[in-house]
Every structure is written in structure tokens, then in C-alpha cells.
Short mmCIF file of C-alpha atoms in Angstrom, two decimals:
data_model
loop_
_atom_site.label_atom_id
_atom_site.label_comp_id
_atom_site.label_asym_id
_atom_site.label_seq_id
_atom_site.Cartn_x
_atom_site.Cartn_y
_atom_site.Cartn_z
CA MET A 23 178.29 -70.09 5.17
CA TYR A 24 176.19 -67.69 3.18
CA LEU A 25 173.89 -68.73 0.48
CA VAL A 26 173.09 -66.43 -2.38
CA SER A 27 170.18 -65.52 -4.17
CA THR A 28 170.68 -64.49 -8.01
CA ASN A 29 170.12 -60.48 -7.19
CA GLU A 30 172.33 -60.90 -4.36
CA MET A 31 175.14 -62.35 -6.06
CA ARG A 32 174.44 -59.74 -9.05
CA GLU A 33 174.64 -57.01 -6.51
CA MET A 34 178.21 -58.58 -5.75
CA ASP A 35 179.36 -58.45 -8.81
CA ARG A 36 178.12 -54.70 -9.74
CA LEU A 37 179.37 -53.52 -6.29
CA ALA A 38 182.86 -55.21 -6.94
CA ILE A 39 183.22 -53.70 -10.56
CA GLU A 40 181.74 -50.32 -9.69
CA SER A 41 182.98 -49.19 -6.19
CA PHE A 42 186.00 -51.26 -6.20
CA GLY A 43 187.41 -50.73 -10.07
CA LEU A 44 187.55 -54.44 -10.48
CA PRO A 45 187.04 -54.81 -14.23
CA GLY A 46 184.43 -57.38 -14.98
CA ARG A 47 187.13 -59.17 -17.64
CA ILE A 48 189.43 -59.89 -14.25
CA LEU A 49 186.38 -61.27 -12.52
CA MET A 50 185.58 -63.36 -15.40
CA GLU A 51 189.51 -64.30 -16.24
CA ASN A 52 189.39 -65.73 -12.34
CA ALA A 53 186.22 -67.46 -12.72
CA GLY A 54 187.57 -69.05 -15.96
CA LYS A 55 190.66 -70.11 -14.47
CA GLY A 56 189.16 -71.56 -11.34
CA ALA A 57 186.77 -73.65 -13.10
CA THR A 58 189.77 -75.12 -15.26
CA GLU A 59 191.48 -75.89 -12.26
CA VAL A 60 188.67 -77.83 -10.68
CA LEU A 61 187.97 -79.71 -14.32
CA LEU A 62 191.60 -80.70 -14.07
CA GLU A 63 191.61 -81.79 -10.61
CA CYS A 64 188.10 -83.79 -11.18
CA PHE A 65 188.55 -85.15 -14.40
CA PRO A 66 192.35 -85.67 -14.87
CA GLU A 67 191.87 -87.82 -17.73
CA VAL A 68 190.77 -84.50 -19.64
CA LEU A 69 194.15 -84.09 -20.65
CA HIS A 70 193.79 -86.98 -23.41
CA GLN A 71 190.15 -86.41 -24.20
CA LYS A 72 188.16 -84.47 -26.69
CA VAL A 73 186.60 -81.74 -24.63
CA GLY A 74 183.70 -79.56 -25.82
CA ILE A 75 182.42 -76.16 -24.49
CA ILE A 76 178.68 -75.59 -24.99
CA ALA A 77 178.42 -71.73 -24.91
CA GLY A 78 175.63 -69.02 -24.82
CA ARG A 79 176.40 -65.40 -26.17
CA GLY A 80 176.34 -63.87 -22.15
CA ASN A 81 178.68 -63.73 -19.45
CA ASN A 82 178.59 -67.58 -18.57
CA GLY A 83 179.64 -68.22 -21.79
CA GLY A 84 182.82 -65.89 -21.42
CA ASP A 85 183.68 -67.90 -18.60
CA GLY A 86 183.25 -70.97 -20.94
CA PHE A 87 185.69 -69.26 -23.47
CA VAL A 88 188.28 -68.76 -20.57
CA VAL A 89 188.11 -71.97 -20.09
CA ALA A 90 188.95 -73.05 -23.43
CA ARG A 91 192.08 -70.79 -23.47
CA TYR A 92 193.43 -72.68 -20.34
CA LEU A 93 192.50 -75.98 -21.31
CA ALA A 94 194.38 -75.29 -24.64
CA ARG A 95 197.49 -73.96 -22.95
CA ASN A 96 197.44 -77.72 -21.15
CA ARG A 97 197.49 -79.28 -24.78
CA VAL A 98 193.93 -80.33 -24.39
CA ASP A 99 192.03 -81.21 -27.74
CA VAL A 100 189.04 -78.54 -27.25
CA LYS A 101 186.38 -77.45 -29.26
CA VAL A 102 183.78 -74.25 -28.44
CA PHE A 103 180.35 -74.64 -29.77
CA VAL A 104 178.15 -71.31 -29.63
CA ALA A 105 174.91 -71.43 -29.14
CA ALA A 106 174.37 -67.84 -31.01
CA HIS A 107 175.79 -66.14 -34.00
CA THR A 108 179.21 -65.00 -32.72
CA ARG A 109 178.44 -61.44 -33.47
CA GLU A 110 175.63 -61.77 -30.60
CA VAL A 111 178.15 -62.23 -28.13
CA LYS A 112 178.79 -58.94 -26.45
CA GLY A 113 180.99 -57.29 -23.66
CA GLU A 114 183.72 -59.14 -21.78
CA ALA A 115 182.48 -62.20 -23.52
CA ALA A 116 183.26 -60.99 -26.80
CA LEU A 117 186.87 -59.86 -25.76
CA ASN A 118 187.63 -63.53 -24.49
CA LEU A 119 185.57 -65.16 -27.59
CA GLU A 120 188.25 -62.95 -29.67
CA LEU A 121 191.10 -64.88 -28.45
CA LEU A 122 190.27 -67.97 -29.35
CA PRO A 123 190.89 -68.20 -33.11
CA ARG A 124 195.03 -66.83 -31.80
CA MET A 125 195.18 -70.04 -30.13
CA ASN A 126 193.80 -72.12 -32.68
CA ILE A 127 190.87 -72.95 -30.74
CA PRO A 128 187.91 -74.27 -33.09
CA ILE A 129 185.01 -72.29 -32.73
CA ILE A 130 181.58 -73.79 -33.89
CA GLU A 131 178.26 -71.85 -34.18
CA ILE A 132 174.76 -73.70 -33.50
CA ALA A 133 172.89 -70.52 -33.60
CA ASP A 134 169.41 -72.76 -34.68
CA ARG A 135 167.98 -76.16 -35.18
CA ASN A 136 169.59 -76.68 -38.20
CA SER A 137 173.21 -75.66 -37.83
CA PHE A 138 172.67 -78.16 -34.31
CA LEU A 139 171.84 -81.07 -36.23
CA THR A 140 174.46 -80.04 -38.76
CA HIS A 141 177.07 -80.76 -35.93
CA ALA A 142 175.22 -83.38 -33.94
CA ASP A 143 177.64 -86.32 -35.19
CA GLU A 144 180.71 -83.98 -34.27
CA MET A 145 179.15 -83.44 -31.09
CA ARG A 146 178.91 -86.92 -30.26
CA GLY A 147 182.24 -87.52 -30.31
CA ILE A 148 182.97 -85.13 -27.41
CA GLU A 149 184.26 -86.82 -24.47
CA LEU A 150 183.73 -84.67 -21.57
CA TRP A 151 181.27 -81.28 -21.55
CA VAL A 152 181.77 -77.97 -20.46
CA ASP A 153 178.39 -76.35 -19.64
CA ALA A 154 178.80 -72.86 -20.12
CA LEU A 155 175.12 -72.21 -21.77
CA PHE A 156 173.03 -70.59 -19.44
CA GLY A 157 174.00 -68.76 -16.23
CA THR A 158 172.33 -68.11 -12.78
CA GLY A 159 169.52 -65.52 -14.14
CA ILE A 160 167.46 -68.22 -15.91
CA HIS A 161 164.03 -68.54 -14.50
CA SER A 162 161.96 -69.01 -17.57
CA THR A 163 161.08 -72.01 -19.35
CA ILE A 164 163.46 -73.07 -21.77
CA SER A 165 162.12 -74.07 -25.40
CA GLY A 166 163.25 -74.24 -28.96
CA TYR A 167 166.20 -75.70 -30.24
CA CYS A 168 168.08 -74.80 -27.16
CA LYS A 169 165.92 -77.08 -24.95
CA GLU A 170 166.67 -79.78 -27.42
CA LEU A 171 170.31 -79.23 -27.14
CA ILE A 172 170.30 -79.69 -23.52
CA GLU A 173 168.65 -82.82 -23.68
CA PHE A 174 170.89 -83.97 -26.81
CA ILE A 175 173.97 -83.43 -24.25
CA ASN A 176 172.22 -85.05 -21.44
CA SER A 177 171.76 -87.89 -23.46
CA LEU A 178 175.41 -88.48 -24.82
CA LYS A 179 175.97 -89.99 -20.87
CA ARG A 180 178.90 -87.66 -21.18
CA PRO A 181 180.80 -86.09 -17.82
CA ILE A 182 180.17 -82.94 -17.71
CA LEU A 183 181.35 -79.56 -15.36
CA SER A 184 178.73 -76.80 -15.19
CA ILE A 185 180.28 -73.29 -15.26
CA ASP A 186 178.36 -71.26 -11.70
CA THR A 187 175.38 -73.36 -12.08
CA PRO A 188 173.76 -76.34 -14.59
CA SER A 189 172.08 -74.31 -17.47
CA GLY A 190 168.42 -74.58 -17.12
CA LEU A 191 168.39 -74.44 -12.78
CA ASP A 192 166.68 -71.68 -11.45
CA SER A 193 168.86 -70.98 -9.06
CA ASP A 194 166.83 -69.45 -6.26
CA THR A 195 164.17 -72.11 -6.39
CA GLY A 196 165.98 -75.19 -7.40
CA HIS A 197 164.04 -76.38 -10.01
CA PRO A 198 164.63 -76.99 -13.59
CA CYS A 199 163.42 -74.14 -16.16
CA GLY A 200 161.57 -77.22 -18.05
CA VAL A 201 164.72 -78.82 -19.10
CA CYS A 202 168.30 -78.66 -17.11
CA ILE A 203 171.71 -80.20 -17.41
CA HIS A 204 172.54 -82.98 -15.47
CA ALA A 205 176.12 -82.08 -14.17
CA ASP A 206 178.64 -84.60 -12.67
CA VAL A 207 180.41 -81.40 -11.07
CA THR A 208 179.37 -77.38 -10.68
CA VAL A 209 181.80 -74.65 -10.20
CA THR A 210 180.05 -71.77 -8.75
CA PHE A 211 181.68 -68.46 -8.01
CA GLY A 212 181.49 -66.21 -4.53
CA PHE A 213 178.92 -68.71 -2.77
CA PRO A 214 176.66 -71.48 -3.34
CA LYS A 215 173.27 -70.15 -5.13
CA ILE A 216 170.18 -71.39 -3.16
CA GLY A 217 168.87 -73.60 -5.64
CA GLN A 218 171.93 -75.50 -5.60
CA ILE A 219 171.98 -77.01 -2.20
CA LEU A 220 167.64 -77.52 -2.58
CA TYR A 221 166.38 -80.38 -4.17
CA PRO A 222 165.72 -80.92 -6.87
CA GLY A 223 168.35 -78.79 -7.88
CA ALA A 224 171.19 -80.44 -5.79
CA LEU A 225 170.63 -83.64 -8.08
CA HIS A 226 171.41 -81.50 -11.18
CA THR A 227 174.49 -79.68 -9.39
CA GLY A 228 176.42 -82.73 -8.47
CA ARG A 229 179.78 -82.28 -6.84
CA LEU A 230 179.64 -78.32 -5.76
CA GLU A 231 182.73 -76.58 -5.95
CA ILE A 232 183.28 -72.88 -4.60
CA ILE A 233 185.57 -70.60 -6.33
CA ASP A 234 186.66 -67.12 -4.93
CA ILE A 235 186.96 -64.93 -7.74
CA GLY A 236 188.28 -61.98 -5.96
CA ILE A 237 184.98 -60.32 -4.62
CA PRO A 238 186.02 -57.89 -1.77
CA PRO A 239 184.63 -58.68 1.57
CA PRO A 240 183.46 -55.30 1.86
CA VAL A 241 180.89 -56.30 -0.57
CA ILE A 242 180.26 -58.80 0.66
CA ASP A 243 179.23 -57.24 3.93
CA GLU A 244 177.55 -54.35 2.16
CA VAL A 245 175.39 -57.11 0.43
CA THR A 246 174.78 -59.47 3.58
CA PRO A 247 173.05 -62.31 2.06
CA LEU A 248 169.79 -63.16 4.21
CA GLN A 249 170.59 -67.32 3.51
CA LYS A 250 172.82 -69.16 5.44
CA LEU A 251 173.72 -73.41 4.91
CA ILE A 252 173.80 -74.99 8.30
CA THR A 253 177.26 -76.64 8.72
CA PRO A 254 178.56 -78.40 11.81
CA GLU A 255 180.89 -75.35 12.36
CA MET A 256 177.74 -73.15 12.86
CA ILE A 257 176.10 -75.62 15.21
CA GLY A 258 179.67 -75.92 16.93
CA SER A 259 179.55 -72.15 17.69
CA ILE A 260 175.99 -72.14 19.07
CA LEU A 261 176.36 -74.96 21.34
CA LYS A 262 177.84 -73.98 24.89
CA SER A 263 179.65 -76.48 27.26
CA ARG A 264 177.74 -76.46 30.63
CA PRO A 265 179.69 -75.65 33.67
CA MET A 266 181.13 -78.58 36.18
CA ASP A 267 178.59 -77.74 38.76
CA ALA A 268 175.33 -77.44 36.65
CA HIS A 269 172.39 -79.63 37.51
CA LYS A 270 169.02 -80.28 36.44
CA GLY A 271 167.32 -77.09 37.29
CA ASP A 272 169.95 -75.23 35.37
CA THR A 273 169.15 -76.93 32.04
CA GLY A 274 165.18 -75.90 32.25
CA HIS A 275 162.11 -77.51 32.68
CA LEU A 276 159.70 -78.18 29.43
CA LEU A 277 156.52 -78.78 29.21
CA VAL A 278 154.69 -81.26 26.71
CA VAL A 279 151.00 -81.66 25.93
CA ALA A 280 150.60 -84.28 23.35
CA GLY A 281 148.98 -87.78 22.80
CA SER A 282 145.61 -89.03 22.34
CA VAL A 283 144.24 -92.50 21.45
CA GLY A 284 146.37 -94.44 19.65
CA LYS A 285 149.30 -91.86 19.17
CA THR A 286 150.84 -92.11 22.91
CA GLY A 287 154.07 -92.81 21.01
CA ALA A 288 154.14 -89.55 19.61
CA ALA A 289 153.84 -87.96 23.08
CA ALA A 290 156.71 -90.03 24.54
CA MET A 291 159.29 -89.55 22.08
CA THR A 292 158.87 -86.10 21.99
CA SER A 293 159.39 -85.85 25.82
CA LEU A 294 162.25 -88.25 25.26
CA SER A 295 163.86 -86.69 22.60
CA ALA A 296 164.09 -83.44 24.44
CA MET A 297 165.80 -85.02 27.27
CA ARG A 298 168.23 -86.56 24.66
CA SER A 299 169.19 -82.85 23.67
CA GLY A 300 169.70 -81.84 26.95
CA ALA A 301 166.60 -80.73 28.90
CA GLY A 302 167.08 -81.19 32.62
CA LEU A 303 163.23 -81.98 33.11
CA VAL A 304 160.46 -82.48 30.90
CA THR A 305 156.41 -82.86 31.89
CA LEU A 306 153.97 -84.28 29.55
CA CYS A 307 150.56 -83.41 29.83
CA ILE A 308 148.53 -86.61 28.83
CA PRO A 309 144.95 -87.34 28.93
CA GLU A 310 144.49 -89.03 32.22
CA SER A 311 143.15 -92.51 30.69
CA LEU A 312 146.24 -92.84 28.84
CA ASN A 313 148.34 -92.23 31.42
CA PRO A 314 149.13 -95.66 32.22
CA THR A 315 150.23 -96.72 28.81
CA VAL A 316 152.40 -93.60 28.60
CA GLU A 317 154.26 -94.30 32.08
CA SER A 318 154.83 -97.70 30.62
CA LEU A 319 156.62 -96.16 27.63
CA ILE A 320 158.85 -93.47 29.52
CA LEU A 321 160.86 -93.44 32.65
CA GLU A 322 162.78 -90.02 33.12
CA PRO A 323 160.11 -87.57 31.50
CA MET A 324 157.45 -86.99 34.26
CA THR A 325 153.52 -87.01 33.57
CA HIS A 326 150.89 -84.98 34.62
CA PRO A 327 147.45 -86.65 33.95
CA LEU A 328 144.64 -84.08 33.07
CA ALA A 329 140.72 -84.68 33.12
CA GLU A 330 138.98 -85.26 29.87
CA THR A 331 135.99 -84.36 28.16
CA GLU A 332 135.79 -87.53 25.87
CA PRO A 333 137.78 -90.28 26.31
CA GLY A 334 141.56 -90.26 25.71
CA ILE A 335 141.51 -86.70 24.10
CA LEU A 336 142.34 -83.05 25.89
CA THR A 337 140.11 -80.24 24.95
CA GLU A 338 139.52 -76.69 26.15
CA SER A 339 138.68 -78.28 29.53
CA ALA A 340 142.70 -78.45 30.14
CA LEU A 341 143.46 -75.05 29.59
CA GLU A 342 143.30 -73.74 32.90
CA PRO A 343 145.28 -76.94 34.71
CA ILE A 344 148.16 -76.69 31.78
CA MET A 345 148.60 -72.89 32.45
CA ALA A 346 148.68 -73.77 36.13
CA LEU A 347 151.57 -75.40 34.95
CA THR A 348 153.75 -72.78 32.66
CA PRO A 349 155.27 -71.02 35.66
CA GLY A 350 159.13 -72.09 36.11
CA LYS A 351 159.08 -73.90 32.35
CA ARG A 352 161.06 -72.47 29.83
CA SER A 353 159.31 -73.88 26.85
CA LEU A 354 155.93 -75.76 25.60
CA ALA A 355 155.73 -78.60 23.04
CA LEU A 356 152.39 -78.85 21.61
CA GLY A 357 151.04 -80.73 19.34
CA PRO A 358 152.22 -84.44 18.55
CA GLY A 359 149.47 -86.86 18.37
CA LEU A 360 147.07 -84.67 20.07
CA GLY A 361 144.20 -85.29 17.72
CA THR A 362 141.98 -82.64 15.90
CA ALA A 363 138.94 -82.48 18.10
CA ASP A 364 137.00 -79.04 18.12
CA GLY A 365 137.56 -78.98 21.56
CA THR A 366 141.30 -79.63 20.93
CA ALA A 367 141.67 -76.81 18.65
CA ARG A 368 140.32 -74.48 20.92
CA LEU A 369 142.77 -75.79 23.30
CA VAL A 370 145.39 -75.10 20.97
CA MET A 371 144.33 -71.63 20.40
CA GLY A 372 143.99 -70.78 24.00
CA LEU A 373 147.46 -72.10 24.91
CA ILE A 374 148.80 -69.81 21.89
CA GLU A 375 147.26 -66.68 23.07
CA ARG A 376 147.61 -66.87 27.06
CA CYS A 377 151.23 -69.03 27.27
CA ASP A 378 153.99 -66.79 27.72
CA VAL A 379 156.93 -69.52 27.43
CA PRO A 380 158.40 -70.01 23.87
CA MET A 381 156.64 -72.61 22.32
CA ILE A 382 156.81 -75.46 19.36
CA ILE A 383 154.10 -76.19 17.52
CA ASP A 384 154.24 -79.79 15.22
CA ALA A 385 151.62 -81.77 13.94
CA ASP A 386 148.10 -82.17 15.00
CA GLY A 387 148.88 -78.35 16.52
CA LEU A 388 149.51 -77.09 13.36
CA ASN A 389 146.54 -78.95 11.79
CA CYS A 390 143.84 -77.39 14.51
CA LEU A 391 145.28 -73.92 13.35
CA ALA A 392 143.95 -74.28 9.73
CA GLY A 393 141.77 -71.81 9.08
CA SER A 394 142.77 -69.82 12.47
CA LEU A 395 145.92 -68.34 11.79
CA ASN A 396 145.24 -65.11 13.06
CA ILE A 397 145.61 -66.52 16.47
CA LEU A 398 149.47 -66.73 15.77
CA LYS A 399 149.43 -62.98 16.04
CA LYS A 400 148.25 -62.61 19.44
CA ALA A 401 150.82 -65.14 20.64
CA LYS A 402 152.71 -63.61 23.85
CA ALA A 403 155.94 -65.74 22.97
CA PRO A 404 157.81 -66.80 20.39
CA LEU A 405 156.50 -69.52 18.48
CA VAL A 406 158.43 -72.14 16.23
CA LEU A 407 156.25 -74.20 13.58
CA THR A 408 157.49 -77.24 12.10
CA PRO A 409 155.24 -78.20 9.39
CA HIS A 410 156.14 -80.85 6.81
CA PRO A 411 154.82 -79.71 3.30
CA GLY A 412 151.08 -80.90 3.64
CA GLU A 413 150.99 -79.17 6.86
CA MET A 414 152.06 -76.21 5.17
CA SER A 415 149.59 -76.91 2.79
CA ARG A 416 146.62 -77.23 5.01
CA LEU A 417 147.98 -73.85 7.04
CA SER A 418 148.11 -71.85 4.22
CA GLY A 419 145.43 -72.81 1.82
CA ILE A 420 148.17 -73.26 -1.14
CA SER A 421 148.66 -76.65 -2.61
CA THR A 422 151.70 -78.79 -1.30
CA GLN A 423 152.59 -78.86 -5.17
CA GLU A 424 152.90 -75.08 -5.32
CA ILE A 425 154.48 -75.05 -1.78
CA GLN A 426 157.11 -77.55 -3.25
CA LYS A 427 157.88 -75.22 -6.13
CA ASP A 428 159.06 -72.42 -4.07
CA ARG A 429 159.80 -73.45 -0.37
CA ILE A 430 161.66 -70.66 0.18
CA SER A 431 159.63 -68.00 -0.79
CA HIS A 432 156.25 -69.65 1.14
CA ALA A 433 158.42 -70.07 4.36
CA LYS A 434 159.69 -66.79 3.95
CA ARG A 435 156.27 -65.02 3.43
CA PHE A 436 154.41 -67.05 5.95
CA ALA A 437 156.99 -66.64 8.95
CA LYS A 438 156.77 -62.91 8.38
CA LYS A 439 153.22 -62.28 8.01
CA PHE A 440 152.40 -64.26 11.38
CA SER A 441 155.89 -62.99 13.24
CA VAL A 442 156.68 -66.54 13.72
CA ILE A 443 159.53 -68.93 13.13
CA VAL A 444 158.95 -71.79 10.10
CA VAL A 445 160.50 -74.95 9.85
CA LEU A 446 159.51 -76.18 6.78
CA LYS A 447 160.08 -79.66 6.91
CA GLY A 448 161.68 -81.94 3.86
CA ALA A 449 164.70 -82.84 2.22
CA ARG A 450 166.96 -79.68 3.03
CA THR A 451 164.86 -78.52 5.83
CA ILE A 452 164.05 -74.65 5.52
CA ILE A 453 164.16 -72.50 8.67
CA ALA A 454 162.75 -69.20 8.16
CA LEU A 455 162.60 -66.06 10.33
CA PRO A 456 160.40 -63.37 10.53
CA ASP A 457 163.09 -60.76 9.82
CA GLY A 458 163.57 -62.28 6.43
CA HIS A 459 166.52 -64.55 7.44
CA LEU A 460 166.51 -68.13 6.65
CA PHE A 461 168.83 -71.39 7.10
CA VAL A 462 168.88 -74.19 4.84
CA ASN A 463 170.03 -77.87 6.51
CA SER A 464 172.60 -79.57 5.23
CA THR A 465 172.08 -82.98 7.00
CA GLY A 466 169.25 -85.88 6.49
CA ASN A 467 168.58 -88.73 4.02
CA PRO A 468 165.72 -90.78 2.50
CA GLY A 469 165.63 -93.18 5.43
CA MET A 470 164.02 -90.62 7.55
CA ALA A 471 160.61 -90.77 5.50
CA SER A 472 159.53 -93.05 8.60
CA GLY A 473 157.02 -92.56 11.01
CA GLY A 474 158.00 -90.78 14.27
CA MET A 475 160.49 -88.55 12.78
CA GLY A 476 158.80 -85.17 13.41
CA ASP A 477 157.77 -86.34 16.85
CA VAL A 478 161.59 -86.54 17.91
CA LEU A 479 162.62 -83.40 16.05
CA THR A 480 159.84 -81.57 17.95
CA GLY A 481 161.66 -82.77 20.94
CA VAL A 482 164.78 -82.12 19.82
CA ILE A 483 163.97 -78.75 19.09
CA ALA A 484 162.24 -78.15 22.21
CA GLY A 485 165.09 -79.78 24.20
CA PHE A 486 167.36 -76.87 23.20
CA MET A 487 164.49 -74.07 24.03
CA THR A 488 164.27 -75.12 27.29
CA GLN A 489 168.03 -75.20 27.87
CA GLY A 490 168.05 -71.02 27.20
CA TYR A 491 168.82 -71.15 23.21
CA LEU A 492 167.22 -68.62 21.44
CA PRO A 493 164.51 -70.10 19.32
CA TRP A 494 166.28 -69.61 15.99
CA GLU A 495 169.29 -71.39 17.59
CA ALA A 496 167.45 -74.30 19.06
CA ALA A 497 165.58 -74.83 15.52
CA CYS A 498 168.98 -74.81 13.62
CA ALA A 499 170.47 -76.93 15.96
CA GLY A 500 167.52 -79.44 16.26
CA VAL A 501 167.14 -79.72 12.57
CA TYR A 502 170.94 -80.05 11.96
CA LEU A 503 171.57 -82.77 14.51
CA HIS A 504 168.32 -84.72 13.96
CA GLY A 505 169.66 -85.47 10.27
CA ALA A 506 173.09 -85.87 11.47
CA ALA A 507 171.68 -88.71 13.48
CA ALA A 508 170.30 -90.14 10.92
CA ASP A 509 173.10 -89.91 8.66
CA LEU A 510 175.11 -91.65 11.07
CA LEU A 511 172.42 -94.67 11.30
CA ALA A 512 172.32 -94.62 7.76
CA GLU A 513 175.83 -95.19 7.32
CA ARG A 514 176.25 -97.58 9.98
CA ARG A 515 173.11 -99.96 9.38
CA GLY A 516 172.12 -98.94 5.69
CA PRO A 517 170.02 -96.32 4.00
CA ILE A 518 166.54 -97.23 5.24
CA GLY A 519 165.06 -99.43 8.03
CA PHE A 520 166.51 -97.63 11.06
CA LEU A 521 163.70 -95.98 13.34
CA ALA A 522 162.52 -92.55 14.77
CA SER A 523 163.41 -93.69 18.42
CA GLU A 524 167.09 -94.97 17.23
CA VAL A 525 167.42 -91.30 15.72
CA MET A 526 166.54 -89.89 19.12
CA GLU A 527 169.17 -92.32 20.65
CA ALA A 528 171.60 -91.01 18.44
CA VAL A 529 171.70 -87.53 19.00
CA PRO A 530 173.89 -87.17 22.12
CA GLU A 531 176.45 -88.82 19.90
CA GLN A 532 176.17 -86.10 17.18
CA ILE A 533 176.20 -83.13 19.86
CA ARG A 534 179.26 -84.46 20.85
CA LYS A 535 181.31 -84.30 17.75
CA VAL A 536 179.81 -80.79 16.53
CA MET A 537 180.89 -79.47 20.27
CA ALA A 538 184.25 -81.12 19.83
CA GLY A 539 184.60 -79.62 16.11
CA LYS A 540 184.90 -82.93 14.37
#
């Protein structure tokens, strides 16, 4: 499913009007009619309530005026509050505004703070609100009486349906522009907007309903949005059934370089998770002094003890022995629990520069790269990096807070600059490709905020890469199924307290579900 940016949706509207001759008024009529149908479905009690439509002077307000007409046709007691002078309303919105008096729909101007305060008591009597104040084009901080107006409507604790997007939400980043409507339901047009899927935008959006307003398919094809939401249907189309005569040699051999003192669990879970996602063989490279511990943790993966120059730590002295193991391997997972000693960092950079199999780099593998990112440009094979926001901050030199304000842009920029796939973890994990394409995950829950989850994700993605899936396919499948497994546990056991190892165990069931189309 496409996710659109503000500019992409604006371009679709323009092409629909200019190239196909679809009048803007028709698009507005379709939008308002569709929004009304959703309103009546979600809030059937509205037929017996007082409804207020808070409208701006732009096209979003015009959509609200259409909703007012359709509600009035259903004998709903509806009033329109215009946050502007009515003379300021232009274009198709003005044409729809002019129709309201003919249907005896009250229009109340609240063009400034004084008029707003004058009508505040009347507004308190409204039992359900339709938010048509600001559309998707707003990106700057809302101030003045409009800020007060949004805060006032939120404070009433009445049900709210937002048209196209909650007023005040930056539809590209998912962050409020200082203040934002808290909608119970949002009716958006054409396609979901990126910011409605990302957090905290998803919390302001509430239940999201998508309405087809008649944009022709050739217009969609011409714009071709760069963002997609990862859905079970998408993953089901990626995953392939195995032939009945498949054997472990067909399903690939993964090399894992991981583990240090106190972090053997990370190495073990990465290796086991790769097998849970279907890798045929896994060999774990581990400091020789830790091998006995690791062998007690895992049965199916093989281990390859490596000589240490420091107790329990792999350094550049392990580079040649690891390179000797790469022939015949389909992918390499690097970093979980590896440590960040200077010699370890040299090992990581040496592997990136010399290894010719696709590689996924996580955790300490990423931390070892901080300050030495140009080594990524020397990679001989595709790289998948899986940072959480803190690791992304260390890699990019940008604060975690700034990254979280615009996860999309930072992930895209890094992926393009270094020609890598970036899996920026978190609520609604983002997968950014070097060519600008981007995927947003739809699974996962707060119960995943515990140790070891990243190690499991690394293993699951590596497992799919090892089976021969393209790196971006492996990343999308791994992220989706990892989150879906956690969702299953949250449903069965409760919202918190399940373990990363339990998520790993639940992955095969989710693979079965998506492949069966369930």
C-alpha cells in the first residue's frame, strides 16, 4: 500500500484536474460524501446529536462544507464554524460555502479570538465535531487563537472526526505543529499520509479510513509514490514456497560474527533466529574462550572458535580466519554483542571492505563504525544497517531528538549518502533504500522494549538474506514478521513481559500465516 507525502498527493490532485479534466469541485464533492459515509458508520448516534464542523478557509474547509450538506440531508442538527471571515474563502470551497444558507445550515464566523470567545458557550454544546480546519499542507507551528481553538476543541472531550488529516499534524513527519487535534477517526483521501502512520501522528489520527475520491490510475502511476506500508499481503507476495525436495544446502549458509564477554546471549539469539526464519545452516564465529558457553546455549547452529588477542574479544587478528570461512556463505551477520574495542573496530571495517557476501550490521558493529563511515563506500557487497535511534545518532552525529523529529528524512539521507539499506528501528520501523524508496512497518508493540529484540531481528533478516531473498526483501520480511510475532505474544500473554527468545520462537507461525494469506 502506498504512503504519500504532501507533495506527492498535491501532484496527484493537480494531474487529476489538469490532465484528466476532473474538476476540483468533483474531487471535493467525492471527499465530503465519502467522509460523511464514514461518519455515519462510525458514529450512528450522530443522527440524534448536535454536530459542529470547524472549517478553515481552504480546500479542507470546503470538504467540511460538503459534509455539512450531506449531514443536513440526513436531518442532522449541524452548524458550521468558520475560522476566518467568510469572504476569505475562495475557489471550490467558496462555492460549497454558498450552498449552505440554501439548506438552512447555520454559519458562524470565528475569525479572531474575540469572536471565538463569544461563541465558546455555543461550541461547548456541540456533541460531535468534524475537524476541517487545516489540511495536509501545514508544516509550521500553529499559534495565536487557532492554537487556542484546537486546544479548546480537544478539551471538550467530544468525539472528533478529522477530514484528510488531524488539524495541526505534519503529514510528512508525524509530529504536531505545536498543537494538534486528537481525532477518534480520520478520513483521508486517496492514500494514507506518511505522518498518519508514524508516531506520534498515529495517536492523533485514531482510526484511519481511506476514501477513493476518483484519482485515475494513470495519475497514480505517473507520480508513483516512493513510500509503502508493509502489509501481510506484501510479505506474502515476497515469500516463496520451498520445493518438496529442498535440502539445507539449498536454503543457504549464514556466517555470524558476534559475542564478547557478558554478551554471549546476543550471539546465540542471532544465530538461532536465523534458523527460525529458515536459514539452512549457521556458523557462529565466537572468541575461543567463550565457545564452551555458547555451545551450551545453542544446538542447531555450528560454532567456529577464533583465537583472541584479548580475553573474550575478537580483534583484527580474526580477519583472515573469518575471510577464509566466507566462501560458500550467502550472507554475514556482524555485530551483536561484539564489543567496541579498538581492535574490534578494525575487524569490523576490514570485513566491510573485503567481504563479498551481503552483510547485515547491527549493535556493536554499528558502534564500531562511528567516525569512520567512509568505509561503507568501500563495501564490495550490499549492506543492511539496523540502528535504533541512539545508534543512528552515534553514526550520523545528529542528536537522537532531532532524528526522532524526522525519522524519514534522516534514514533516507543516510541510505542515499552511503549506498546502504537503513533499518531505523522503533515504533513503526523504517526501511530506507539508497534509491529513495522507503517502507514503513505496520507491526510491533511496546512490549518489545526489552533486551535482545534487536539481536532476534538481526538474525531473522539475516536468515532471509541467506535463503536468497534480496536484501530489501529480507529487511521488509524480517521487520514485519518480527513485529507480528511480538503482536501474537502480546495478544496471548499480555502487553509486556514476553521475551526476545519467545518472539524468536513465534516467527515460524507468522511465516505460515502470511504465506497462507491469513
